[in-house]
Structure formats: C-alpha cells, structure tokens
PDB file of C-alpha atoms and ligand atoms in Angstrom:
ATOM      1  CA  MET A  26     -20.039 -13.912 -29.310  1.00  0.00           C
ATOM      2  CA  THR A  27     -17.236 -16.312 -28.669  1.00  0.00           C
ATOM      3  CA  VAL A  28     -18.053 -19.768 -27.467  1.00  0.00           C
ATOM      4  CA  GLN A  29     -15.359 -21.006 -25.158  1.00  0.00           C
ATOM      5  CA  GLN A  30     -14.229 -24.493 -25.963  1.00  0.00           C
ATOM      6  CA  GLU A  31     -12.284 -26.713 -23.630  1.00  0.00           C
ATOM      7  CA  ALA A  32      -9.220 -28.498 -24.874  1.00  0.00           C
ATOM      8  CA  GLY A  33      -9.773 -32.150 -25.495  1.00  0.00           C
ATOM      9  CA  SER A  34      -7.403 -34.008 -27.780  1.00  0.00           C
ATOM     10  CA  GLY A  35      -8.073 -31.419 -30.408  1.00  0.00           C
ATOM     11  CA  THR A  36     -11.710 -32.352 -30.501  1.00  0.00           C
ATOM     12  CA  ASP A  37     -14.317 -29.613 -30.658  1.00  0.00           C
ATOM     13  CA  THR A  38     -16.133 -30.049 -27.370  1.00  0.00           C
ATOM     14  CA  GLY A  39     -18.642 -27.396 -28.241  1.00  0.00           C
ATOM     15  CA  VAL A  40     -20.625 -29.925 -30.255  1.00  0.00           C
ATOM     16  CA  PRO A  41     -23.232 -32.083 -28.544  1.00  0.00           C
ATOM     17  CA  LEU A  42     -21.873 -35.446 -27.455  1.00  0.00           C
ATOM     18  CA  GLU A  43     -23.543 -38.600 -26.210  1.00  0.00           C
ATOM     19  CA  VAL A  44     -22.237 -41.669 -24.441  1.00  0.00           C
ATOM     20  CA  TRP A  45     -23.163 -45.345 -24.440  1.00  0.00           C
ATOM     21  CA  ILE A  46     -21.794 -48.498 -22.831  1.00  0.00           C
ATOM     22  CA  ASP A  47     -21.269 -51.899 -24.395  1.00  0.00           C
ATOM     23  CA  GLN A  48     -22.406 -54.043 -21.467  1.00  0.00           C
ATOM     24  CA  ASP A  49     -21.037 -57.193 -23.123  1.00  0.00           C
ATOM     25  CA  LEU A  50     -17.554 -55.968 -22.205  1.00  0.00           C
ATOM     26  CA  CYS A  51     -18.303 -54.301 -18.855  1.00  0.00           C
ATOM     27  CA  THR A  52     -16.339 -55.775 -15.945  1.00  0.00           C
ATOM     28  CA  GLY A  53     -18.570 -54.186 -13.328  1.00  0.00           C
ATOM     29  CA  ASP A  54     -15.712 -52.550 -11.447  1.00  0.00           C
ATOM     30  CA  GLY A  55     -17.652 -49.306 -11.101  1.00  0.00           C
ATOM     31  CA  ILE A  56     -14.928 -46.868 -12.099  1.00  0.00           C
ATOM     32  CA  CYS A  57     -17.287 -44.941 -14.364  1.00  0.00           C
ATOM     33  CA  ALA A  58     -19.898 -44.606 -11.640  1.00  0.00           C
ATOM     34  CA  GLN A  59     -17.219 -43.201  -9.344  1.00  0.00           C
ATOM     35  CA  TYR A  60     -16.036 -40.664 -11.901  1.00  0.00           C
ATOM     36  CA  ALA A  61     -19.409 -39.540 -13.170  1.00  0.00           C
ATOM     37  CA  PRO A  62     -22.281 -40.822 -11.019  1.00  0.00           C
ATOM     38  CA  GLU A  63     -24.603 -38.343 -12.722  1.00  0.00           C
ATOM     39  CA  VAL A  64     -24.140 -40.258 -15.966  1.00  0.00           C
ATOM     40  CA  PHE A  65     -23.238 -43.847 -15.038  1.00  0.00           C
ATOM     41  CA  GLU A  66     -24.651 -46.298 -12.520  1.00  0.00           C
ATOM     42  CA  LEU A  67     -24.282 -49.977 -11.753  1.00  0.00           C
ATOM     43  CA  ASP A  68     -27.479 -52.005 -11.783  1.00  0.00           C
ATOM     44  CA  ILE A  69     -28.187 -55.054  -9.644  1.00  0.00           C
ATOM     45  CA  ASP A  70     -26.923 -57.199 -12.514  1.00  0.00           C
ATOM     46  CA  GLY A  71     -23.473 -55.793 -11.724  1.00  0.00           C
ATOM     47  CA  LEU A  72     -23.116 -53.959 -15.032  1.00  0.00           C
ATOM     48  CA  ALA A  73     -22.893 -50.231 -15.715  1.00  0.00           C
ATOM     49  CA  TYR A  74     -25.556 -48.302 -17.616  1.00  0.00           C
ATOM     50  CA  VAL A  75     -25.973 -44.718 -18.693  1.00  0.00           C
ATOM     51  CA  LYS A  76     -28.732 -42.714 -17.085  1.00  0.00           C
ATOM     52  CA  GLY A  77     -31.542 -40.828 -18.750  1.00  0.00           C
ATOM     53  CA  ALA A  78     -32.894 -37.384 -18.020  1.00  0.00           C
ATOM     54  CA  GLY A  79     -34.936 -38.687 -15.110  1.00  0.00           C
ATOM     55  CA  ASP A  80     -31.990 -40.603 -13.627  1.00  0.00           C
ATOM     56  CA  GLU A  81     -33.440 -43.889 -14.848  1.00  0.00           C
ATOM     57  CA  LEU A  82     -31.019 -46.487 -16.151  1.00  0.00           C
ATOM     58  CA  LEU A  83     -31.180 -46.930 -19.918  1.00  0.00           C
ATOM     59  CA  GLN A  84     -30.908 -50.662 -20.399  1.00  0.00           C
ATOM     60  CA  ALA A  85     -31.696 -51.085 -24.076  1.00  0.00           C
ATOM     61  CA  PRO A  86     -28.603 -52.351 -25.921  1.00  0.00           C
ATOM     62  CA  GLY A  87     -26.627 -49.396 -27.242  1.00  0.00           C
ATOM     63  CA  ALA A  88     -28.782 -46.836 -25.436  1.00  0.00           C
ATOM     64  CA  SER A  89     -27.085 -43.454 -25.256  1.00  0.00           C
ATOM     65  CA  THR A  90     -27.497 -40.336 -23.154  1.00  0.00           C
ATOM     66  CA  PRO A  91     -26.308 -36.763 -23.732  1.00  0.00           C
ATOM     67  CA  VAL A  92     -23.009 -35.746 -22.120  1.00  0.00           C
ATOM     68  CA  PRO A  93     -23.536 -32.530 -20.129  1.00  0.00           C
ATOM     69  CA  LEU A  94     -20.619 -30.233 -20.940  1.00  0.00           C
ATOM     70  CA  PRO A  95     -19.688 -29.683 -17.267  1.00  0.00           C
ATOM     71  CA  LEU A  96     -19.302 -33.461 -16.930  1.00  0.00           C
ATOM     72  CA  LEU A  97     -17.318 -33.991 -20.114  1.00  0.00           C
ATOM     73  CA  THR A  98     -13.975 -34.283 -18.339  1.00  0.00           C
ATOM     74  CA  ASP A  99     -15.323 -36.911 -15.966  1.00  0.00           C
ATOM     75  CA  VAL A 100     -16.994 -38.863 -18.766  1.00  0.00           C
ATOM     76  CA  VAL A 101     -13.836 -38.807 -20.871  1.00  0.00           C
ATOM     77  CA  ALA A 102     -11.782 -39.936 -17.878  1.00  0.00           C
ATOM     78  CA  SER A 103     -14.206 -42.793 -17.409  1.00  0.00           C
ATOM     79  CA  ALA A 104     -13.802 -43.847 -21.017  1.00  0.00           C
ATOM     80  CA  GLU A 105     -10.030 -43.659 -20.740  1.00  0.00           C
ATOM     81  CA  GLU A 106      -9.864 -45.631 -17.496  1.00  0.00           C
ATOM     82  CA  CYS A 107     -12.585 -48.158 -18.322  1.00  0.00           C
ATOM     83  CA  PRO A 108     -10.988 -51.624 -17.975  1.00  0.00           C
ATOM     84  CA  GLY A 109     -13.488 -53.091 -20.405  1.00  0.00           C
ATOM     85  CA  ASP A 110     -12.830 -50.482 -23.088  1.00  0.00           C
ATOM     86  CA  CYS A 111     -16.569 -50.303 -23.429  1.00  0.00           C
ATOM     87  CA  ILE A 112     -17.476 -46.629 -22.873  1.00  0.00           C
ATOM     88  CA  HIS A 113     -18.096 -44.865 -26.162  1.00  0.00           C
ATOM     89  CA  VAL A 114     -18.435 -41.075 -26.513  1.00  0.00           C
ATOM     90  CA  ARG A 115     -19.603 -39.843 -29.887  1.00  0.00           C
ATOM     91  CA  ARG A 116     -20.890 -36.759 -31.627  1.00  0.00           C
ATOM     92  CA  VAL A 117     -24.654 -36.617 -31.771  1.00  0.00           C
ATOM     93  CA  SER A 118     -24.625 -35.110 -35.254  1.00  0.00           C
ATOM     94  CA  ASP A 119     -22.817 -37.877 -37.144  1.00  0.00           C
ATOM     95  CA  ARG A 120     -22.311 -40.554 -34.446  1.00  0.00           C
ATOM     96  CA  VAL A 121     -18.554 -40.467 -34.921  1.00  0.00           C
ATOM     97  CA  GLU A 122     -16.753 -41.680 -31.798  1.00  0.00           C
ATOM     98  CA  VAL A 123     -14.464 -39.023 -30.321  1.00  0.00           C
ATOM     99  CA  TYR A 124     -13.454 -40.735 -27.064  1.00  0.00           C
ATOM    100  CA  GLY A 125     -13.325 -44.462 -26.442  1.00  0.00           C
ATOM    101  CA  PRO A 126     -11.955 -47.610 -28.050  1.00  0.00           C
ATOM    102  CA  ASP A 127     -13.242 -46.752 -31.522  1.00  0.00           C
ATOM    103  CA  ALA A 128     -12.037 -43.135 -31.556  1.00  0.00           C
ATOM    104  CA  GLU A 129      -9.272 -42.284 -34.002  1.00  0.00           C
TER     105      GLU A 129
HETATM  106  S1  SF4 B 225     -15.634 -48.411 -16.085  1.00  0.00           S
HETATM  107 FE1  SF4 B 225     -16.182 -49.674 -17.874  1.00  0.00          FE
HETATM  108  S2  SF4 B 225     -15.929 -51.790 -17.216  1.00  0.00           S
HETATM  109 FE2  SF4 B 225     -15.986 -50.506 -15.385  1.00  0.00          FE
HETATM  110  S3  SF4 B 225     -18.141 -50.531 -14.698  1.00  0.00           S
HETATM  111 FE3  SF4 B 225     -17.857 -48.724 -16.026  1.00  0.00          FE
HETATM  112  S4  SF4 B 225     -18.406 -49.418 -18.100  1.00  0.00           S
HETATM  113 FE4  SF4 B 225     -18.071 -51.262 -16.834  1.00  0.00          FE
END
C-alpha cells in the first residue's frame, strides 16, 4: 500500500507532528485561531493556546497537541504567518522542529 504524502518543504508529512506555542512571544493578534480554530484559541488573557482532544486549552508552558493531517496546511500557515514567531511544529518521534522559528 502506498501512503500518499503531501508536499511540504521536503518534509515527510506522513509522520506524526505536534504543535506548541511559546506564549512569552505571542502578540495576541489571533492569526493562528483564524487559520486553524480547531487547533488554536485565544484565552481571556489575550494569548493563544493549543487545544487538547476535548477542545480544552492546554495552558501548561510548552504544552503540545497533535496536528491532525487534514489541518497540517493551516497549522503550517499559522506558523509561517505568526508575528511572534512562536508557533512550533515538531515531529513527535524525536521532537525535531519541522516548521517554525527553530526549523532548519
Ligand atoms: S499567530 Fe502567533 S502571535 Fe498571533 S495569536 Fe497566534 S501564536 Fe500568538
């Protein structure tokens, strides 16, 4: 069986990815929540957080959530457009950042 993989800067998107936000750098503009509201949401403190499986905001520092493959494009766009450069997408397996300010 062939697993179809979407193009993405040469990165294998067939591997599980997760995303986290560095709230210390978040400007609160809400771009991420517009692009991928299933994954990101602003809290009443004006900062963006990733959401857990039950749609709850994960507010522990560095908390991450899985990136659903159908939402990968939107999550990557969020990371690319994020004014705070604070959205980090990494592989679950080795925690290497593949999209975001620390990606190679
Ligand atoms: S796009 Fe970046 S800076 Fe803007 S609200 Fe989301 S995490 Fe914060």
